[in-house]
Amino acid sequence: MDPTTGSTVRIAGLVRQFRTGPERLTAVDDVSLEIAAGSVVALTGPSGSGKSTLLHLIGAIEQADRGTVTVDDVEVTALRRAALARYRQRVGFVFQRYHLLPALTVLDNVIAPVLPRRGRADHAARARELLDAVGLAGRERALPAELSGGQQQRVAIARALMGEPRLLLADEPTGNLDSTTGAQILDLLLDLRDRHGMTILLATHEPAIAARCDRLVRLGDGRIVEDVDLTDGEDPADTFDRASRLRL
Ligand SMILES: Nc1ncnc2c1ncn2[C@@H]1O[C@H](COP(=O)(O)OP(=O)(O)O)[C@@H](O)[C@H]1O
Ligand SMILES: [Mg+2]
């Protein structure tokens, strides 16, 4: 495994059900998927198709009822307690609504998830570097409410990178942003992948975002209904046509 290219993700026969009263709803229904190290995969599909649940299962935020998730050589679905906690710290997660802590400064939001490991001072230098990398140098002492939506998402991305993840899971990271800002956030993610080596799986409704990924996996009712390689024989600059053909 090349450490510069991100994690390989293998999903086999994954099932997640929810009980809603007497009914049982299958949110992820027998999903099998292999994701190459270093690729950027768009996870699409209508609301309720299981995108978030699948991301939560891969990030071990939720537990599968059946099937396996294997990241590099670790079978995540078999991990218990301490090992699971270590795995979660190594995966980056970015959410649609940023989930920043409003009373903490930008710098402390970035440091927060790794605080249990050593003290704040040990992490501040790296957090500053990451804020610089996401274009927020000089805003370390600001509060989240003083930033635009795009800036808040940049803070959330810097926070997700604190654990040096080789796998980044992003749940509609541009869903709350206008299209220009959304495109800039995707630029940032693609650039981080190129510079640091990461595998990125991102849920999105937006054709313009999906079109710039390496691969599109579309869910419908918890199942994979389409899986397309977007790197095949196309000029990567010519994403407008492709976006209009994707019909998300
Ligand atoms: N905690 C939960 N309890 C009950 N049902 C849930 C829960 N989380 C998700 N679901 C259901 O699972 C299905 C898939 O949801 P979700 O993964 O959020 O889809 P998406 O992210 O594509 O909108 C939906 O029908 C949703 O209502
Ligand atoms: Mg969702």
PDB file of C-alpha atoms and ligand atoms in Angstrom:
ATOM      1  CA  MET A   1       0.000   0.000   0.000  1.00  0.00           C
ATOM      2  CA  ASP A   2       1.385   3.356  -1.007  1.00  0.00           C
ATOM      3  CA  PRO A   3       1.071   5.750   1.948  1.00  0.00           C
ATOM      4  CA  THR A   4       0.885   8.737  -0.383  1.00  0.00           C
ATOM      5  CA  THR A   5      -2.297   7.612  -2.102  1.00  0.00           C
ATOM      6  CA  GLY A   6      -4.905   7.245   0.598  1.00  0.00           C
ATOM      7  CA  SER A   7      -6.851   4.237   1.781  1.00  0.00           C
ATOM      8  CA  THR A   8      -8.429   1.442  -0.198  1.00  0.00           C
ATOM      9  CA  VAL A   9     -12.037   0.815   0.858  1.00  0.00           C
ATOM     10  CA  ARG A  10     -13.782  -2.516   0.308  1.00  0.00           C
ATOM     11  CA  ILE A  11     -17.447  -2.910   1.143  1.00  0.00           C
ATOM     12  CA  ALA A  12     -19.146  -6.289   0.891  1.00  0.00           C
ATOM     13  CA  GLY A  13     -22.819  -7.125   1.363  1.00  0.00           C
ATOM     14  CA  LEU A  14     -23.408  -4.157   3.640  1.00  0.00           C
ATOM     15  CA  VAL A  15     -26.866  -3.856   5.234  1.00  0.00           C
ATOM     16  CA  ARG A  16     -28.243  -1.305   7.680  1.00  0.00           C
ATOM     17  CA  GLN A  17     -31.857  -1.367   8.809  1.00  0.00           C
ATOM     18  CA  PHE A  18     -33.871   0.974  10.981  1.00  0.00           C
ATOM     19  CA  ARG A  19     -36.913  -0.008  12.963  1.00  0.00           C
ATOM     20  CA  THR A  20     -39.633   2.613  12.733  1.00  0.00           C
ATOM     21  CA  GLY A  21     -42.453   1.307  14.901  1.00  0.00           C
ATOM     22  CA  PRO A  22     -43.569  -2.020  13.464  1.00  0.00           C
ATOM     23  CA  GLU A  23     -41.904  -1.311  10.106  1.00  0.00           C
ATOM     24  CA  ARG A  24     -38.338  -2.131   9.197  1.00  0.00           C
ATOM     25  CA  LEU A  25     -36.634   0.198   6.765  1.00  0.00           C
ATOM     26  CA  THR A  26     -33.541  -0.953   4.891  1.00  0.00           C
ATOM     27  CA  ALA A  27     -31.455   2.201   4.487  1.00  0.00           C
ATOM     28  CA  VAL A  28     -28.427   0.402   3.014  1.00  0.00           C
ATOM     29  CA  ASP A  29     -29.438  -2.726   1.160  1.00  0.00           C
ATOM     30  CA  ASP A  30     -26.688  -5.193   0.277  1.00  0.00           C
ATOM     31  CA  VAL A  31     -24.098  -2.700  -0.969  1.00  0.00           C
ATOM     32  CA  SER A  32     -20.794  -3.998  -2.306  1.00  0.00           C
ATOM     33  CA  LEU A  33     -18.208  -1.543  -3.556  1.00  0.00           C
ATOM     34  CA  GLU A  34     -14.469  -1.269  -3.977  1.00  0.00           C
ATOM     35  CA  ILE A  35     -12.868   2.168  -3.881  1.00  0.00           C
ATOM     36  CA  ALA A  36      -9.336   2.618  -5.163  1.00  0.00           C
ATOM     37  CA  ALA A  37      -6.722   4.378  -3.065  1.00  0.00           C
ATOM     38  CA  GLY A  38      -6.509   8.065  -3.872  1.00  0.00           C
ATOM     39  CA  SER A  39      -9.752   8.275  -5.833  1.00  0.00           C
ATOM     40  CA  VAL A  40     -12.472  10.883  -5.350  1.00  0.00           C
ATOM     41  CA  VAL A  41     -15.895   9.257  -5.537  1.00  0.00           C
ATOM     42  CA  ALA A  42     -19.203  11.122  -5.770  1.00  0.00           C
ATOM     43  CA  LEU A  43     -22.040   9.372  -3.975  1.00  0.00           C
ATOM     44  CA  THR A  44     -25.317  10.550  -5.457  1.00  0.00           C
ATOM     45  CA  GLY A  45     -28.977   9.617  -5.317  1.00  0.00           C
ATOM     46  CA  PRO A  46     -32.206  11.234  -4.132  1.00  0.00           C
ATOM     47  CA  SER A  47     -32.827  12.259  -0.551  1.00  0.00           C
ATOM     48  CA  GLY A  48     -33.428   9.144   1.554  1.00  0.00           C
ATOM     49  CA  SER A  49     -31.476   6.841  -0.795  1.00  0.00           C
ATOM     50  CA  GLY A  50     -28.959   5.937   1.924  1.00  0.00           C
ATOM     51  CA  LYS A  51     -25.973   8.210   1.198  1.00  0.00           C
ATOM     52  CA  SER A  52     -25.509   9.457   4.757  1.00  0.00           C
ATOM     53  CA  THR A  53     -26.083   6.034   6.265  1.00  0.00           C
ATOM     54  CA  LEU A  54     -23.449   4.519   3.973  1.00  0.00           C
ATOM     55  CA  LEU A  55     -20.934   7.219   4.935  1.00  0.00           C
ATOM     56  CA  HIS A  56     -21.717   6.664   8.632  1.00  0.00           C
ATOM     57  CA  LEU A  57     -21.142   2.921   8.248  1.00  0.00           C
ATOM     58  CA  ILE A  58     -17.789   3.472   6.519  1.00  0.00           C
ATOM     59  CA  GLY A  59     -16.757   5.980   9.206  1.00  0.00           C
ATOM     60  CA  ALA A  60     -17.968   3.604  11.946  1.00  0.00           C
ATOM     61  CA  ILE A  61     -20.363   6.241  13.307  1.00  0.00           C
ATOM     62  CA  GLU A  62     -23.107   3.624  12.868  1.00  0.00           C
ATOM     63  CA  GLN A  63     -22.971  -0.141  13.058  1.00  0.00           C
ATOM     64  CA  ALA A  64     -23.875  -2.414  10.173  1.00  0.00           C
ATOM     65  CA  ASP A  65     -26.430  -5.182  10.600  1.00  0.00           C
ATOM     66  CA  ARG A  66     -24.675  -7.344   8.029  1.00  0.00           C
ATOM     67  CA  GLY A  67     -21.670  -7.200   5.724  1.00  0.00           C
ATOM     68  CA  THR A  68     -18.178  -5.820   6.036  1.00  0.00           C
ATOM     69  CA  VAL A  69     -16.278  -2.581   5.591  1.00  0.00           C
ATOM     70  CA  THR A  70     -12.530  -3.053   5.162  1.00  0.00           C
ATOM     71  CA  VAL A  71     -10.208  -0.044   5.017  1.00  0.00           C
ATOM     72  CA  ASP A  72      -6.707  -1.001   3.872  1.00  0.00           C
ATOM     73  CA  ASP A  73      -6.071  -4.140   5.898  1.00  0.00           C
ATOM     74  CA  VAL A  74      -8.459  -3.338   8.753  1.00  0.00           C
ATOM     75  CA  GLU A  75     -11.909  -4.878   8.876  1.00  0.00           C
ATOM     76  CA  VAL A  76     -13.709  -1.933  10.430  1.00  0.00           C
ATOM     77  CA  THR A  77     -16.956  -3.839  11.018  1.00  0.00           C
ATOM     78  CA  ALA A  78     -15.078  -6.289  13.273  1.00  0.00           C
ATOM     79  CA  LEU A  79     -13.415  -3.653  15.488  1.00  0.00           C
ATOM     80  CA  ARG A  80     -14.319  -3.229  19.142  1.00  0.00           C
ATOM     81  CA  ARG A  81     -14.031  -0.280  21.517  1.00  0.00           C
ATOM     82  CA  ALA A  82     -10.416   0.939  21.686  1.00  0.00           C
ATOM     83  CA  ALA A  83      -9.562  -0.117  18.136  1.00  0.00           C
ATOM     84  CA  LEU A  84     -12.797   1.431  16.881  1.00  0.00           C
ATOM     85  CA  ALA A  85     -12.026   4.720  18.623  1.00  0.00           C
ATOM     86  CA  ARG A  86      -8.554   4.744  17.046  1.00  0.00           C
ATOM     87  CA  TYR A  87     -10.042   4.056  13.612  1.00  0.00           C
ATOM     88  CA  ARG A  88     -12.582   6.895  13.982  1.00  0.00           C
ATOM     89  CA  GLN A  89      -9.794   9.323  14.807  1.00  0.00           C
ATOM     90  CA  ARG A  90      -8.014   8.395  11.599  1.00  0.00           C
ATOM     91  CA  VAL A  91     -11.014   9.078   9.341  1.00  0.00           C
ATOM     92  CA  GLY A  92     -11.855  12.647   8.377  1.00  0.00           C
ATOM     93  CA  PHE A  93     -15.541  13.605   8.385  1.00  0.00           C
ATOM     94  CA  VAL A  94     -17.034  16.774   6.882  1.00  0.00           C
ATOM     95  CA  PHE A  95     -20.734  17.584   7.216  1.00  0.00           C
ATOM     96  CA  GLN A  96     -23.152  19.771   5.283  1.00  0.00           C
ATOM     97  CA  ARG A  97     -23.781  22.032   8.285  1.00  0.00           C
ATOM     98  CA  TYR A  98     -20.118  22.323   9.346  1.00  0.00           C
ATOM     99  CA  HIS A  99     -20.854  21.383  13.005  1.00  0.00           C
ATOM    100  CA  LEU A 100     -18.408  23.898  14.452  1.00  0.00           C
ATOM    101  CA  LEU A 101     -18.552  24.700  18.158  1.00  0.00           C
ATOM    102  CA  PRO A 102     -19.864  28.302  18.269  1.00  0.00           C
ATOM    103  CA  ALA A 103     -18.095  29.356  21.473  1.00  0.00           C
ATOM    104  CA  LEU A 104     -14.651  28.222  20.327  1.00  0.00           C
ATOM    105  CA  THR A 105     -12.315  30.162  18.070  1.00  0.00           C
ATOM    106  CA  VAL A 106     -11.461  28.879  14.619  1.00  0.00           C
ATOM    107  CA  LEU A 107      -8.118  27.587  15.922  1.00  0.00           C
ATOM    108  CA  ASP A 108      -9.695  25.753  18.862  1.00  0.00           C
ATOM    109  CA  ASN A 109     -12.366  24.216  16.626  1.00  0.00           C
ATOM    110  CA  VAL A 110      -9.606  22.693  14.512  1.00  0.00           C
ATOM    111  CA  ILE A 111      -7.757  21.399  17.578  1.00  0.00           C
ATOM    112  CA  ALA A 112     -10.845  20.140  19.467  1.00  0.00           C
ATOM    113  CA  PRO A 113     -11.099  16.572  18.078  1.00  0.00           C
ATOM    114  CA  VAL A 114      -7.495  15.703  18.933  1.00  0.00           C
ATOM    115  CA  LEU A 115      -7.390  17.423  22.349  1.00  0.00           C
ATOM    116  CA  PRO A 116      -7.554  14.180  24.348  1.00  0.00           C
ATOM    117  CA  ARG A 117      -4.248  13.294  22.752  1.00  0.00           C
ATOM    118  CA  ARG A 118      -1.672  15.590  24.369  1.00  0.00           C
ATOM    119  CA  GLY A 119      -2.365  19.244  25.155  1.00  0.00           C
ATOM    120  CA  ARG A 120      -3.554  22.178  23.105  1.00  0.00           C
ATOM    121  CA  ALA A 121      -0.086  23.695  22.617  1.00  0.00           C
ATOM    122  CA  ASP A 122       1.175  20.511  20.959  1.00  0.00           C
ATOM    123  CA  HIS A 123      -1.483  20.774  18.281  1.00  0.00           C
ATOM    124  CA  ALA A 124      -1.616  24.529  17.678  1.00  0.00           C
ATOM    125  CA  ALA A 125       1.251  24.634  15.176  1.00  0.00           C
ATOM    126  CA  ARG A 126      -0.287  21.924  12.995  1.00  0.00           C
ATOM    127  CA  ALA A 127      -3.747  23.522  13.232  1.00  0.00           C
ATOM    128  CA  ARG A 128      -2.245  26.823  12.020  1.00  0.00           C
ATOM    129  CA  GLU A 129      -0.599  25.059   9.084  1.00  0.00           C
ATOM    130  CA  LEU A 130      -3.888  23.456   8.124  1.00  0.00           C
ATOM    131  CA  LEU A 131      -5.786  26.747   8.409  1.00  0.00           C
ATOM    132  CA  ASP A 132      -3.165  28.243   6.122  1.00  0.00           C
ATOM    133  CA  ALA A 133      -3.621  25.325   3.685  1.00  0.00           C
ATOM    134  CA  VAL A 134      -7.402  25.910   3.520  1.00  0.00           C
ATOM    135  CA  GLY A 135      -6.919  29.657   2.959  1.00  0.00           C
ATOM    136  CA  LEU A 136      -7.769  30.937   6.439  1.00  0.00           C
ATOM    137  CA  ALA A 137      -4.415  32.212   7.689  1.00  0.00           C
ATOM    138  CA  GLY A 138      -5.051  35.216   9.930  1.00  0.00           C
ATOM    139  CA  ARG A 139      -8.549  34.101  10.987  1.00  0.00           C
ATOM    140  CA  GLU A 140      -7.414  31.795  13.820  1.00  0.00           C
ATOM    141  CA  ARG A 141      -8.997  33.915  16.555  1.00  0.00           C
ATOM    142  CA  ALA A 142     -12.332  34.509  14.814  1.00  0.00           C
ATOM    143  CA  LEU A 143     -15.512  32.830  16.019  1.00  0.00           C
ATOM    144  CA  PRO A 144     -17.461  30.669  13.550  1.00  0.00           C
ATOM    145  CA  ALA A 145     -20.326  33.197  13.446  1.00  0.00           C
ATOM    146  CA  GLU A 146     -17.904  35.815  12.115  1.00  0.00           C
ATOM    147  CA  LEU A 147     -17.166  33.694   9.037  1.00  0.00           C
ATOM    148  CA  SER A 148     -19.069  33.047   5.806  1.00  0.00           C
ATOM    149  CA  GLY A 149     -20.494  29.589   5.104  1.00  0.00           C
ATOM    150  CA  GLY A 150     -17.619  28.758   2.770  1.00  0.00           C
ATOM    151  CA  GLN A 151     -15.079  29.843   5.382  1.00  0.00           C
ATOM    152  CA  GLN A 152     -16.816  27.764   8.054  1.00  0.00           C
ATOM    153  CA  GLN A 153     -16.641  24.736   5.773  1.00  0.00           C
ATOM    154  CA  ARG A 154     -12.910  25.403   5.309  1.00  0.00           C
ATOM    155  CA  VAL A 155     -12.514  25.322   9.099  1.00  0.00           C
ATOM    156  CA  ALA A 156     -14.422  22.018   9.180  1.00  0.00           C
ATOM    157  CA  ILE A 157     -12.109  20.618   6.492  1.00  0.00           C
ATOM    158  CA  ALA A 158      -9.010  21.731   8.432  1.00  0.00           C
ATOM    159  CA  ARG A 159     -10.491  20.058  11.525  1.00  0.00           C
ATOM    160  CA  ALA A 160     -11.094  16.837   9.555  1.00  0.00           C
ATOM    161  CA  LEU A 161      -7.437  16.850   8.492  1.00  0.00           C
ATOM    162  CA  MET A 162      -6.020  17.092  12.041  1.00  0.00           C
ATOM    163  CA  GLY A 163      -5.879  13.319  12.408  1.00  0.00           C
ATOM    164  CA  GLU A 164      -3.941  13.057   9.103  1.00  0.00           C
ATOM    165  CA  PRO A 165      -6.682  10.967   7.522  1.00  0.00           C
ATOM    166  CA  ARG A 166      -6.050   8.790   4.502  1.00  0.00           C
ATOM    167  CA  LEU A 167      -9.814   8.593   4.058  1.00  0.00           C
ATOM    168  CA  LEU A 168     -12.087  11.644   4.003  1.00  0.00           C
ATOM    169  CA  LEU A 169     -15.861  11.219   4.126  1.00  0.00           C
ATOM    170  CA  ALA A 170     -17.883  14.303   3.219  1.00  0.00           C
ATOM    171  CA  ASP A 171     -21.672  14.403   3.504  1.00  0.00           C
ATOM    172  CA  GLU A 172     -22.964  17.038   1.067  1.00  0.00           C
ATOM    173  CA  PRO A 173     -20.069  19.383   1.921  1.00  0.00           C
ATOM    174  CA  THR A 174     -21.221  21.983  -0.615  1.00  0.00           C
ATOM    175  CA  GLY A 175     -24.954  21.561   0.020  1.00  0.00           C
ATOM    176  CA  ASN A 176     -25.283  24.782   2.012  1.00  0.00           C
ATOM    177  CA  LEU A 177     -23.091  26.872  -0.271  1.00  0.00           C
ATOM    178  CA  ASP A 178     -23.694  28.859  -3.460  1.00  0.00           C
ATOM    179  CA  SER A 179     -22.283  27.220  -6.592  1.00  0.00           C
ATOM    180  CA  THR A 180     -19.146  29.384  -6.811  1.00  0.00           C
ATOM    181  CA  THR A 181     -18.226  28.769  -3.173  1.00  0.00           C
ATOM    182  CA  GLY A 182     -19.120  25.092  -3.572  1.00  0.00           C
ATOM    183  CA  ALA A 183     -16.771  24.828  -6.552  1.00  0.00           C
ATOM    184  CA  GLN A 184     -13.989  26.422  -4.484  1.00  0.00           C
ATOM    185  CA  ILE A 185     -14.522  23.904  -1.684  1.00  0.00           C
ATOM    186  CA  LEU A 186     -14.243  21.082  -4.217  1.00  0.00           C
ATOM    187  CA  ASP A 187     -11.060  22.702  -5.639  1.00  0.00           C
ATOM    188  CA  LEU A 188      -9.672  22.631  -2.121  1.00  0.00           C
ATOM    189  CA  LEU A 189     -10.564  18.966  -1.566  1.00  0.00           C
ATOM    190  CA  LEU A 190      -9.063  17.916  -4.916  1.00  0.00           C
ATOM    191  CA  ASP A 191      -5.931  19.910  -4.172  1.00  0.00           C
ATOM    192  CA  LEU A 192      -5.596  18.325  -0.713  1.00  0.00           C
ATOM    193  CA  ARG A 193      -6.000  14.887  -2.277  1.00  0.00           C
ATOM    194  CA  ASP A 194      -3.239  15.678  -4.783  1.00  0.00           C
ATOM    195  CA  ARG A 195      -0.872  17.093  -2.191  1.00  0.00           C
ATOM    196  CA  HIS A 196      -1.458  14.796   0.786  1.00  0.00           C
ATOM    197  CA  GLY A 197      -2.783  11.607  -0.772  1.00  0.00           C
ATOM    198  CA  MET A 198      -6.305  10.824   0.399  1.00  0.00           C
ATOM    199  CA  THR A 199      -9.260   8.823  -0.737  1.00  0.00           C
ATOM    200  CA  ILE A 200     -12.385  10.986  -0.723  1.00  0.00           C
ATOM    201  CA  LEU A 201     -15.986   9.817  -0.742  1.00  0.00           C
ATOM    202  CA  LEU A 202     -18.456  12.661  -0.985  1.00  0.00           C
ATOM    203  CA  ALA A 203     -22.230  12.687  -1.086  1.00  0.00           C
ATOM    204  CA  THR A 204     -23.640  15.349  -3.383  1.00  0.00           C
ATOM    205  CA  HIS A 205     -26.782  16.341  -5.280  1.00  0.00           C
ATOM    206  CA  GLU A 206     -24.939  18.720  -7.577  1.00  0.00           C
ATOM    207  CA  PRO A 207     -23.977  17.632 -11.112  1.00  0.00           C
ATOM    208  CA  ALA A 208     -21.263  20.299 -11.296  1.00  0.00           C
ATOM    209  CA  ILE A 209     -19.598  18.780  -8.218  1.00  0.00           C
ATOM    210  CA  ALA A 210     -20.088  15.123  -9.177  1.00  0.00           C
ATOM    211  CA  ALA A 211     -18.779  15.748 -12.701  1.00  0.00           C
ATOM    212  CA  ARG A 212     -15.356  16.688 -11.339  1.00  0.00           C
ATOM    213  CA  CYS A 213     -14.944  13.501  -9.333  1.00  0.00           C
ATOM    214  CA  ASP A 214     -13.186  10.356 -10.608  1.00  0.00           C
ATOM    215  CA  ARG A 215     -16.207   8.153 -10.260  1.00  0.00           C
ATOM    216  CA  LEU A 216     -19.929   8.420  -9.658  1.00  0.00           C
ATOM    217  CA  VAL A 217     -21.841   5.881  -7.568  1.00  0.00           C
ATOM    218  CA  ARG A 218     -25.576   6.442  -7.541  1.00  0.00           C
ATOM    219  CA  LEU A 219     -27.818   4.990  -4.849  1.00  0.00           C
ATOM    220  CA  GLY A 220     -31.546   4.319  -5.076  1.00  0.00           C
ATOM    221  CA  ASP A 221     -33.451   2.881  -2.114  1.00  0.00           C
ATOM    222  CA  GLY A 222     -30.224   1.800  -0.443  1.00  0.00           C
ATOM    223  CA  ARG A 223     -28.852  -0.026  -3.481  1.00  0.00           C
ATOM    224  CA  ILE A 224     -26.252   0.894  -6.069  1.00  0.00           C
ATOM    225  CA  VAL A 225     -28.126   1.691  -9.275  1.00  0.00           C
ATOM    226  CA  GLU A 226     -25.273   3.201 -11.279  1.00  0.00           C
ATOM    227  CA  ASP A 227     -21.492   3.162 -11.068  1.00  0.00           C
ATOM    228  CA  VAL A 228     -19.527   5.163 -13.650  1.00  0.00           C
ATOM    229  CA  ASP A 229     -15.852   5.837 -14.146  1.00  0.00           C
ATOM    230  CA  LEU A 230     -15.630   9.548 -14.984  1.00  0.00           C
ATOM    231  CA  THR A 231     -11.918   9.513 -15.742  1.00  0.00           C
ATOM    232  CA  ASP A 232     -12.395   7.545 -18.972  1.00  0.00           C
ATOM    233  CA  GLY A 233     -11.258   9.318 -22.086  1.00  0.00           C
ATOM    234  CA  GLU A 234     -12.613  12.755 -21.300  1.00  0.00           C
ATOM    235  CA  ASP A 235     -10.933  16.083 -21.088  1.00  0.00           C
ATOM    236  CA  PRO A 236     -11.113  16.867 -17.371  1.00  0.00           C
ATOM    237  CA  ALA A 237     -11.541  20.537 -18.249  1.00  0.00           C
ATOM    238  CA  ASP A 238     -14.681  19.753 -20.188  1.00  0.00           C
ATOM    239  CA  THR A 239     -16.857  19.076 -17.196  1.00  0.00           C
ATOM    240  CA  PHE A 240     -19.759  21.309 -18.160  1.00  0.00           C
ATOM    241  CA  ASP A 241     -21.051  18.917 -20.826  1.00  0.00           C
ATOM    242  CA  ARG A 242     -20.527  16.008 -18.542  1.00  0.00           C
ATOM    243  CA  ALA A 243     -22.400  17.734 -15.723  1.00  0.00           C
ATOM    244  CA  SER A 244     -25.379  18.358 -17.994  1.00  0.00           C
ATOM    245  CA  ARG A 245     -25.392  14.683 -18.954  1.00  0.00           C
ATOM    246  CA  LEU A 246     -25.251  13.395 -15.381  1.00  0.00           C
ATOM    247  CA  ARG A 247     -28.879  14.275 -14.600  1.00  0.00           C
ATOM    248  CA  LEU A 248     -28.625  14.010 -10.812  1.00  0.00           C
TER     249      LEU A 248
HETATM  250  N1  LIG B   1     -31.631   7.074  12.660  1.00  0.00           N
HETATM  251  C1  LIG B   1     -32.590   6.716  11.781  1.00  0.00           C
HETATM  252  N2  LIG B   1     -33.744   6.153  12.202  1.00  0.00           N
HETATM  253  C2  LIG B   1     -34.698   5.761  11.318  1.00  0.00           C
HETATM  254  N3  LIG B   1     -34.580   5.895   9.990  1.00  0.00           N
HETATM  255  C3  LIG B   1     -33.452   6.453   9.508  1.00  0.00           C
HETATM  256  C4  LIG B   1     -32.399   6.891  10.375  1.00  0.00           C
HETATM  257  N4  LIG B   1     -31.393   7.398   9.597  1.00  0.00           N
HETATM  258  C5  LIG B   1     -31.806   7.285   8.327  1.00  0.00           C
HETATM  259  N5  LIG B   1     -33.031   6.718   8.260  1.00  0.00           N
HETATM  260  C6  LIG B   1     -33.771   6.414   7.034  1.00  0.00           C
HETATM  261  O1  LIG B   1     -32.917   5.683   6.171  1.00  0.00           O
HETATM  262  C7  LIG B   1     -33.115   6.081   4.825  1.00  0.00           C
HETATM  263  C8  LIG B   1     -31.795   6.573   4.257  1.00  0.00           C
HETATM  264  O2  LIG B   1     -31.482   7.800   4.890  1.00  0.00           O
HETATM  265  P1  LIG B   1     -30.137   8.602   4.608  1.00  0.00           P
HETATM  266  O3  LIG B   1     -29.002   7.658   4.686  1.00  0.00           O
HETATM  267  O4  LIG B   1     -30.144   9.769   5.509  1.00  0.00           O
HETATM  268  O5  LIG B   1     -30.351   9.036   3.079  1.00  0.00           O
HETATM  269  P2  LIG B   1     -29.706  10.267   2.270  1.00  0.00           P
HETATM  270  O6  LIG B   1     -28.486  10.708   2.974  1.00  0.00           O
HETATM  271  O7  LIG B   1     -29.441   9.701   0.895  1.00  0.00           O
HETATM  272  O8  LIG B   1     -30.763  11.329   2.221  1.00  0.00           O
HETATM  273  C9  LIG B   1     -34.211   7.136   4.831  1.00  0.00           C
HETATM  274  O9  LIG B   1     -35.440   6.510   4.568  1.00  0.00           O
HETATM  275  C10 LIG B   1     -34.168   7.652   6.261  1.00  0.00           C
HETATM  276  O10 LIG B   1     -35.415   8.141   6.655  1.00  0.00           O
HETATM  277 MG    MG B   2     -27.969  12.577   3.747  1.00  0.00          MG
END
